[in-house]
Amino acid sequence: MRASNNPRTLRPPPPLPIGTRIGSFELRSVLGLGQYGYGYRVWDTETEVEYVVKEYLPPALARREGASAIVPRRPEDAEAFAQGRRAFLVEGQMLAQVRHESLVHVYGSWEENGSAYMAMDPVPGRDLRATMQARGRAPREASLRGLLNELLGAVDALHRAGVEHRDIGLSSIVIGPDHRAVLMDLGSPRRLAIVRGASGDAGPREGFAPVEMYDSGRSLPRGPWTDLYALGAVMYCLMTGKPPPPAPQRAGDSKAADLRWTARLRRHYALEWLALVQWLLAPQPQDRPQDVSAVYAALADPRRLPDALRPRRRERVALALQPYRRWLWGLLALLILLALAFATWRLWQAGRLPGFAPPPRW
């Protein structure tokens, strides 16, 4: 019987021992094992600076041999493991050229122990999911606009360097002590697996990935608009407390595709802001903003939104009257009662009310 290669059922490989030298670094502690590799806290003994190093060690494809060596789990896994290692190395070298204050700083990648490693700055803070749970309430629109602006800058820096993230979600965004958002998961083997088209456990984050990241949307183009969908899903989740419905469901169901904003959201967020999020979350790639500059333009001037999404005067009037709807219904009922009373009085005056004698004439 063939052994399972499901990383959930495989015994996890051991981490490198504390004190191991990785490149020019000394391993100080193990940060944890992700779905596709270990993260370590390391120390540069020459500069006396702390860094984080990621190790390419996908349990489904590779295992630890001895204290440090990494080898393919089975002979038939050798090619897939080598492809992932090459992608990891190339991306590390590309990311070393990208700089942005809302993007984790990657210093480069190298081969060692039969696998690959990537060094980057440590980022203190907690991810957006933990931050949202700690807050206990939805952020204000001004906070969301500021967050989106920071993340757009990071994504734009990646896109200009020819890199797409394709795995943005709440856990890939860290809020630091200075309250600035930092985009993470660069060079993560899970993300690289997604870029290569893997599905299943390595597949897209449900709710945060557009339809083109799923098997059902393989024929659709991928590009900057792919990351913009994920940013829209992050904004949606922060406002509603849950991610939007899965993209394949939204692409195949017109009712699911139409995000119906609740009355509460319409009271707390401007219609233009909700329309922008709706634009980012368009099910089909061609219906979304095609690059970061289009989103910046719509943030600065709502007239740059697509005509079909731009708020209409009727919506604005309805929204303005919404807080007074009970009073308006009460007023309407009173007017109807007054009209009925007046009509009854006129009929009585004219003697045309059955069963009632008209008033005497003097």
Short mmCIF file of C-alpha atoms in Angstrom, two decimals:
data_model
loop_
_atom_site.label_atom_id
_atom_site.label_comp_id
_atom_site.label_asym_id
_atom_site.label_seq_id
_atom_site.Cartn_x
_atom_site.Cartn_y
_atom_site.Cartn_z
CA MET A 1 0.00 0.00 0.00
CA ARG A 2 1.38 3.40 -0.97
CA ALA A 3 2.23 5.74 1.92
CA SER A 4 0.22 8.92 2.26
CA ASN A 5 1.95 12.17 1.38
CA ASN A 6 -0.64 14.32 3.13
CA PRO A 7 1.30 16.72 5.39
CA ARG A 8 -1.47 16.44 8.00
CA THR A 9 -0.78 12.71 8.48
CA LEU A 10 3.01 12.75 8.07
CA ARG A 11 5.21 12.86 11.11
CA PRO A 12 6.78 16.35 11.15
CA PRO A 13 10.53 16.47 10.58
CA PRO A 14 12.65 17.72 13.50
CA PRO A 15 13.98 21.30 13.45
CA LEU A 16 17.65 22.16 13.31
CA PRO A 17 19.30 21.88 16.75
CA ILE A 18 19.79 25.08 18.76
CA GLY A 19 23.28 26.46 18.15
CA THR A 20 23.46 25.24 14.55
CA ARG A 21 25.21 27.57 12.11
CA ILE A 22 23.06 28.56 9.13
CA GLY A 23 25.05 30.64 6.69
CA SER A 24 26.63 33.33 8.84
CA PHE A 25 23.97 32.99 11.56
CA GLU A 26 23.72 31.11 14.81
CA LEU A 27 20.34 29.51 15.50
CA ARG A 28 18.94 30.80 18.81
CA SER A 29 15.35 29.47 18.85
CA VAL A 30 12.71 27.72 16.77
CA LEU A 31 9.75 29.95 15.90
CA GLY A 32 7.64 27.06 14.70
CA LEU A 33 6.84 24.66 11.89
CA GLY A 34 4.56 25.98 9.21
CA GLN A 35 2.76 23.87 6.66
CA TYR A 36 5.85 23.92 4.46
CA GLY A 37 8.88 24.62 6.62
CA TYR A 38 10.48 25.91 9.79
CA GLY A 39 11.10 29.46 10.93
CA TYR A 40 14.06 30.23 13.18
CA ARG A 41 15.25 33.17 15.21
CA VAL A 42 18.95 33.60 14.50
CA TRP A 43 21.81 35.84 15.57
CA ASP A 44 24.50 37.36 13.38
CA THR A 45 27.60 37.11 15.58
CA GLU A 46 29.53 39.62 13.48
CA THR A 47 26.97 42.45 13.48
CA GLU A 48 25.16 41.33 16.66
CA VAL A 49 21.78 41.74 14.97
CA GLU A 50 18.82 39.36 15.19
CA TYR A 51 17.10 38.00 12.08
CA VAL A 52 14.49 35.45 11.10
CA VAL A 53 15.44 32.62 8.74
CA LYS A 54 12.97 30.44 6.88
CA GLU A 55 13.93 26.92 5.87
CA TYR A 56 12.44 25.23 2.83
CA LEU A 57 11.27 21.89 4.22
CA PRO A 58 7.83 20.83 2.93
CA PRO A 59 6.92 17.65 4.87
CA ALA A 60 5.01 16.22 1.91
CA LEU A 61 8.15 16.30 -0.26
CA ALA A 62 11.18 16.21 2.05
CA ARG A 63 12.52 14.86 5.33
CA ARG A 64 15.41 15.56 7.66
CA GLU A 65 18.34 13.16 7.42
CA GLY A 66 20.69 13.36 10.35
CA ALA A 67 20.98 16.64 12.25
CA SER A 68 20.73 19.08 9.36
CA ALA A 69 20.57 17.52 5.88
CA ILE A 70 17.32 17.65 3.90
CA VAL A 71 16.53 15.05 1.22
CA PRO A 72 13.44 14.26 -0.89
CA ARG A 73 11.01 12.01 0.95
CA ARG A 74 10.78 9.58 -1.97
CA PRO A 75 12.61 9.35 -5.32
CA GLU A 76 9.47 10.47 -7.16
CA ASP A 77 9.37 13.64 -5.00
CA ALA A 78 12.84 14.77 -6.08
CA GLU A 79 11.75 16.86 -9.08
CA ALA A 80 8.91 18.66 -7.28
CA PHE A 81 11.19 19.37 -4.31
CA ALA A 82 13.90 20.73 -6.62
CA GLN A 83 11.41 22.98 -8.43
CA GLY A 84 10.18 24.41 -5.14
CA ARG A 85 13.74 24.99 -3.95
CA ARG A 86 14.63 26.83 -7.16
CA ALA A 87 11.53 29.02 -6.87
CA PHE A 88 12.37 29.73 -3.22
CA LEU A 89 15.93 30.79 -4.10
CA VAL A 90 14.97 32.95 -7.08
CA GLU A 91 12.22 34.71 -5.19
CA GLY A 92 14.51 35.42 -2.24
CA GLN A 93 16.97 37.12 -4.58
CA MET A 94 14.18 39.17 -6.19
CA LEU A 95 12.65 40.18 -2.86
CA ALA A 96 16.04 41.39 -1.64
CA GLN A 97 15.69 44.20 -4.19
CA VAL A 98 12.26 45.33 -2.91
CA ARG A 99 11.96 47.94 -0.17
CA HIS A 100 8.83 49.32 1.46
CA GLU A 101 8.03 50.23 5.04
CA SER A 102 4.91 48.01 4.99
CA LEU A 103 6.75 45.04 3.53
CA VAL A 104 8.90 42.66 5.55
CA HIS A 105 12.54 43.26 4.59
CA VAL A 106 14.07 40.18 2.92
CA TYR A 107 17.88 40.05 2.70
CA GLY A 108 18.28 37.18 0.29
CA SER A 109 18.37 33.39 0.00
CA TRP A 110 20.99 30.68 -0.30
CA GLU A 111 21.43 26.91 -0.62
CA GLU A 112 22.58 24.83 2.31
CA ASN A 113 21.97 21.36 3.79
CA GLY A 114 20.46 20.21 0.51
CA SER A 115 17.69 22.79 0.72
CA ALA A 116 17.29 26.58 0.76
CA TYR A 117 17.05 29.35 3.36
CA MET A 118 15.81 32.93 3.34
CA ALA A 119 16.79 35.67 5.82
CA MET A 120 14.53 38.56 6.77
CA ASP A 121 13.89 41.07 9.51
CA PRO A 122 11.89 39.98 12.56
CA VAL A 123 8.53 41.78 12.74
CA PRO A 124 7.17 42.28 16.27
CA GLY A 125 3.42 42.46 16.76
CA ARG A 126 0.42 40.23 16.11
CA ASP A 127 -1.33 39.30 12.92
CA LEU A 128 -4.52 40.95 11.77
CA ARG A 129 -6.72 38.05 12.88
CA ALA A 130 -5.48 38.31 16.48
CA THR A 131 -5.72 42.10 16.33
CA MET A 132 -9.33 41.91 15.13
CA GLN A 133 -10.26 39.44 17.89
CA ALA A 134 -8.63 41.65 20.53
CA ARG A 135 -10.52 44.74 19.34
CA GLY A 136 -13.89 43.04 19.46
CA ARG A 137 -15.47 45.55 17.07
CA ALA A 138 -15.15 46.59 13.46
CA PRO A 139 -12.62 49.35 12.67
CA ARG A 140 -13.80 52.79 11.60
CA GLU A 141 -13.65 53.72 7.95
CA ALA A 142 -10.69 56.06 8.48
CA SER A 143 -8.69 53.18 10.01
CA LEU A 144 -9.59 50.86 7.13
CA ARG A 145 -8.60 53.46 4.56
CA GLY A 146 -5.25 53.93 6.31
CA LEU A 147 -4.68 50.18 6.46
CA LEU A 148 -5.57 49.72 2.79
CA ASN A 149 -3.29 52.57 1.80
CA GLU A 150 -0.34 50.95 3.62
CA LEU A 151 -1.00 47.53 2.10
CA LEU A 152 -1.45 49.00 -1.38
CA GLY A 153 2.01 50.54 -1.07
CA ALA A 154 3.52 47.17 -0.13
CA VAL A 155 1.69 45.33 -2.92
CA ASP A 156 2.66 48.01 -5.44
CA ALA A 157 6.32 47.62 -4.49
CA LEU A 158 6.04 43.87 -5.11
CA HIS A 159 4.25 44.30 -8.44
CA ARG A 160 6.83 46.80 -9.68
CA ALA A 161 9.51 44.21 -8.95
CA GLY A 162 7.63 41.60 -10.97
CA VAL A 163 6.40 39.64 -7.91
CA GLU A 164 2.81 38.88 -6.95
CA HIS A 165 1.94 37.80 -3.43
CA ARG A 166 -1.12 35.62 -4.17
CA ASP A 167 -1.56 34.53 -0.55
CA ILE A 168 -2.78 37.65 1.29
CA GLY A 169 -5.01 36.99 4.29
CA LEU A 170 -5.46 38.06 7.89
CA SER A 171 -2.57 35.89 9.06
CA SER A 172 -0.15 37.31 6.50
CA ILE A 173 -0.55 40.89 7.79
CA VAL A 174 1.13 41.88 11.07
CA ILE A 175 0.28 45.03 13.02
CA GLY A 176 3.44 46.27 14.74
CA PRO A 177 3.84 48.25 17.96
CA ASP A 178 3.79 51.46 15.90
CA HIS A 179 0.35 50.37 14.53
CA ARG A 180 1.77 50.06 11.01
CA ALA A 181 0.70 47.09 8.90
CA VAL A 182 3.46 44.87 7.51
CA LEU A 183 2.79 42.35 4.75
CA MET A 184 4.38 38.97 5.49
CA ASP A 185 4.59 35.47 4.01
CA LEU A 186 7.06 36.49 1.34
CA GLY A 187 8.96 33.45 0.19
CA SER A 188 6.78 31.11 2.24
CA PRO A 189 6.85 27.67 0.60
CA ARG A 190 3.05 27.53 0.89
CA ARG A 191 2.79 30.71 -1.18
CA LEU A 192 5.31 29.44 -3.70
CA ALA A 193 3.30 26.25 -4.04
CA ILE A 194 0.22 28.35 -4.83
CA VAL A 195 2.14 30.36 -7.42
CA ARG A 196 3.16 27.10 -9.10
CA GLY A 197 -0.52 26.12 -9.25
CA ALA A 198 -0.77 23.61 -6.41
CA SER A 199 -4.18 22.92 -4.92
CA GLY A 200 -5.54 21.09 -1.91
CA ASP A 201 -3.67 21.81 1.32
CA ALA A 202 -1.38 24.18 -0.56
CA GLY A 203 -4.29 25.83 -2.26
CA PRO A 204 -5.78 29.29 -1.84
CA ARG A 205 -7.04 30.75 1.40
CA GLU A 206 -10.80 30.20 1.33
CA GLY A 207 -12.65 33.48 1.01
CA PHE A 208 -9.52 35.55 0.37
CA ALA A 209 -8.48 34.13 -3.00
CA PRO A 210 -10.18 35.01 -6.31
CA VAL A 211 -11.62 32.44 -8.67
CA GLU A 212 -8.48 32.33 -10.84
CA MET A 213 -6.55 30.79 -7.93
CA TYR A 214 -8.81 27.72 -7.91
CA ASP A 215 -8.74 24.72 -10.23
CA SER A 216 -12.08 25.83 -11.69
CA GLY A 217 -10.56 29.16 -12.77
CA ARG A 218 -7.23 27.97 -14.17
CA SER A 219 -8.08 29.42 -17.60
CA LEU A 220 -8.57 32.93 -16.20
CA PRO A 221 -5.65 35.39 -16.21
CA ARG A 222 -3.69 36.11 -13.03
CA GLY A 223 -2.04 39.43 -12.35
CA PRO A 224 -2.07 42.44 -10.00
CA TRP A 225 -5.87 42.17 -9.83
CA THR A 226 -5.40 38.80 -8.09
CA ASP A 227 -3.76 40.45 -5.06
CA LEU A 228 -6.30 43.31 -5.14
CA TYR A 229 -9.15 40.82 -4.68
CA ALA A 230 -7.44 39.53 -1.54
CA LEU A 231 -7.09 43.07 -0.17
CA GLY A 232 -10.80 43.61 -0.77
CA ALA A 233 -11.54 40.37 1.09
CA VAL A 234 -9.44 41.57 4.04
CA MET A 235 -11.41 44.84 4.18
CA TYR A 236 -14.71 42.93 3.92
CA CYS A 237 -13.69 40.58 6.73
CA LEU A 238 -12.68 43.44 9.01
CA MET A 239 -16.06 45.14 8.48
CA THR A 240 -18.32 42.07 8.71
CA GLY A 241 -16.30 39.72 10.93
CA LYS A 242 -16.12 36.98 8.30
CA PRO A 243 -14.56 36.54 4.85
CA PRO A 244 -16.74 36.78 1.73
CA PRO A 245 -18.21 33.59 0.27
CA PRO A 246 -15.72 31.40 -1.64
CA ALA A 247 -14.86 32.88 -5.02
CA PRO A 248 -16.00 29.91 -7.15
CA GLN A 249 -19.43 30.13 -5.50
CA ARG A 250 -19.60 33.88 -6.15
CA ALA A 251 -18.48 33.45 -9.75
CA GLY A 252 -21.17 30.86 -10.45
CA ASP A 253 -24.06 32.41 -8.51
CA SER A 254 -25.25 35.93 -9.30
CA LYS A 255 -26.88 36.26 -5.87
CA ALA A 256 -23.65 35.32 -4.08
CA ALA A 257 -21.67 37.62 -6.36
CA ASP A 258 -23.76 40.62 -5.30
CA LEU A 259 -22.46 41.64 -1.88
CA ARG A 260 -25.50 42.97 -0.05
CA TRP A 261 -24.32 45.43 2.55
CA THR A 262 -26.36 45.38 5.73
CA ALA A 263 -28.09 48.48 7.07
CA ARG A 264 -25.51 48.57 9.87
CA LEU A 265 -22.61 48.76 7.42
CA ARG A 266 -24.37 51.43 5.38
CA ARG A 267 -24.76 53.53 8.53
CA HIS A 268 -21.11 53.17 9.55
CA TYR A 269 -19.33 53.34 6.21
CA ALA A 270 -19.66 55.70 3.26
CA LEU A 271 -21.35 54.32 0.17
CA GLU A 272 -18.23 55.18 -1.85
CA TRP A 273 -16.08 53.05 0.45
CA LEU A 274 -18.45 50.07 0.20
CA ALA A 275 -18.50 50.49 -3.59
CA LEU A 276 -14.67 50.39 -3.66
CA VAL A 277 -14.61 47.14 -1.67
CA GLN A 278 -17.27 45.74 -4.01
CA TRP A 279 -15.07 46.66 -6.98
CA LEU A 280 -12.04 44.92 -5.47
CA LEU A 281 -14.18 41.82 -4.90
CA ALA A 282 -15.61 41.58 -8.41
CA PRO A 283 -15.78 37.83 -9.20
CA GLN A 284 -14.29 38.14 -12.70
CA PRO A 285 -10.72 39.44 -13.13
CA GLN A 286 -11.60 41.92 -15.90
CA ASP A 287 -14.21 43.59 -13.64
CA ARG A 288 -11.71 44.47 -10.89
CA PRO A 289 -9.22 47.34 -10.82
CA GLN A 290 -6.31 46.19 -12.95
CA ASP A 291 -3.53 47.72 -10.88
CA VAL A 292 -2.82 49.59 -7.66
CA SER A 293 -2.93 53.00 -9.35
CA ALA A 294 -6.62 52.49 -10.22
CA VAL A 295 -7.41 51.85 -6.54
CA TYR A 296 -5.44 54.91 -5.44
CA ALA A 297 -7.39 57.00 -7.96
CA ALA A 298 -10.76 55.73 -6.66
CA LEU A 299 -9.71 56.36 -3.05
CA ALA A 300 -8.86 59.97 -3.92
CA ASP A 301 -11.86 60.57 -6.19
CA PRO A 302 -14.97 58.33 -6.02
CA ARG A 303 -15.87 59.49 -9.53
CA ARG A 304 -13.15 57.10 -10.72
CA LEU A 305 -15.26 54.15 -9.59
CA PRO A 306 -17.05 52.20 -12.35
CA ASP A 307 -20.39 53.74 -13.26
CA ALA A 308 -22.29 50.59 -12.25
CA LEU A 309 -20.91 50.80 -8.70
CA ARG A 310 -21.03 54.56 -8.17
CA PRO A 311 -23.65 55.43 -5.51
CA ARG A 312 -26.84 56.99 -6.94
CA ARG A 313 -28.83 59.91 -5.49
CA ARG A 314 -31.71 57.58 -4.65
CA GLU A 315 -29.38 55.45 -2.52
CA ARG A 316 -28.09 58.53 -0.72
CA VAL A 317 -31.62 59.79 0.02
CA ALA A 318 -32.69 56.35 1.24
CA LEU A 319 -29.64 56.14 3.47
CA ALA A 320 -30.19 59.64 4.86
CA LEU A 321 -33.81 58.84 5.73
CA GLN A 322 -33.06 55.38 7.14
CA PRO A 323 -32.56 56.50 10.79
CA TYR A 324 -36.02 58.15 10.68
CA ARG A 325 -37.90 55.31 8.98
CA ARG A 326 -40.04 54.51 12.04
CA TRP A 327 -41.06 58.13 12.41
CA LEU A 328 -41.76 58.33 8.68
CA TRP A 329 -43.92 55.21 8.74
CA GLY A 330 -45.76 56.61 11.76
CA LEU A 331 -46.28 59.93 9.99
CA LEU A 332 -47.53 58.13 6.89
CA ALA A 333 -50.00 56.12 8.98
CA LEU A 334 -51.22 59.33 10.67
CA LEU A 335 -51.70 61.02 7.30
CA ILE A 336 -53.69 58.05 6.04
CA LEU A 337 -55.91 58.14 9.14
CA LEU A 338 -56.44 61.89 8.74
CA ALA A 339 -57.31 61.44 5.08
CA LEU A 340 -59.83 58.72 5.93
CA ALA A 341 -61.34 60.89 8.65
CA PHE A 342 -61.63 63.84 6.29
CA ALA A 343 -63.22 61.72 3.57
CA THR A 344 -65.69 60.30 6.10
CA TRP A 345 -66.58 63.79 7.30
CA ARG A 346 -67.20 65.01 3.74
CA LEU A 347 -69.43 62.04 2.99
CA TRP A 348 -71.39 62.70 6.18
CA GLN A 349 -71.75 66.38 5.26
CA ALA A 350 -73.10 65.40 1.87
CA GLY A 351 -75.52 62.87 3.35
CA ARG A 352 -73.92 60.06 1.40
CA LEU A 353 -72.77 58.06 4.38
CA PRO A 354 -75.09 55.01 4.72
CA GLY A 355 -76.78 54.75 8.12
CA PHE A 356 -76.01 58.33 9.14
CA ALA A 357 -78.33 61.30 8.72
CA PRO A 358 -76.78 64.44 7.25
CA PRO A 359 -76.35 67.42 9.59
CA PRO A 360 -79.33 69.84 9.73
CA ARG A 361 -79.13 72.92 7.54
CA TRP A 362 -79.87 76.29 9.21
#
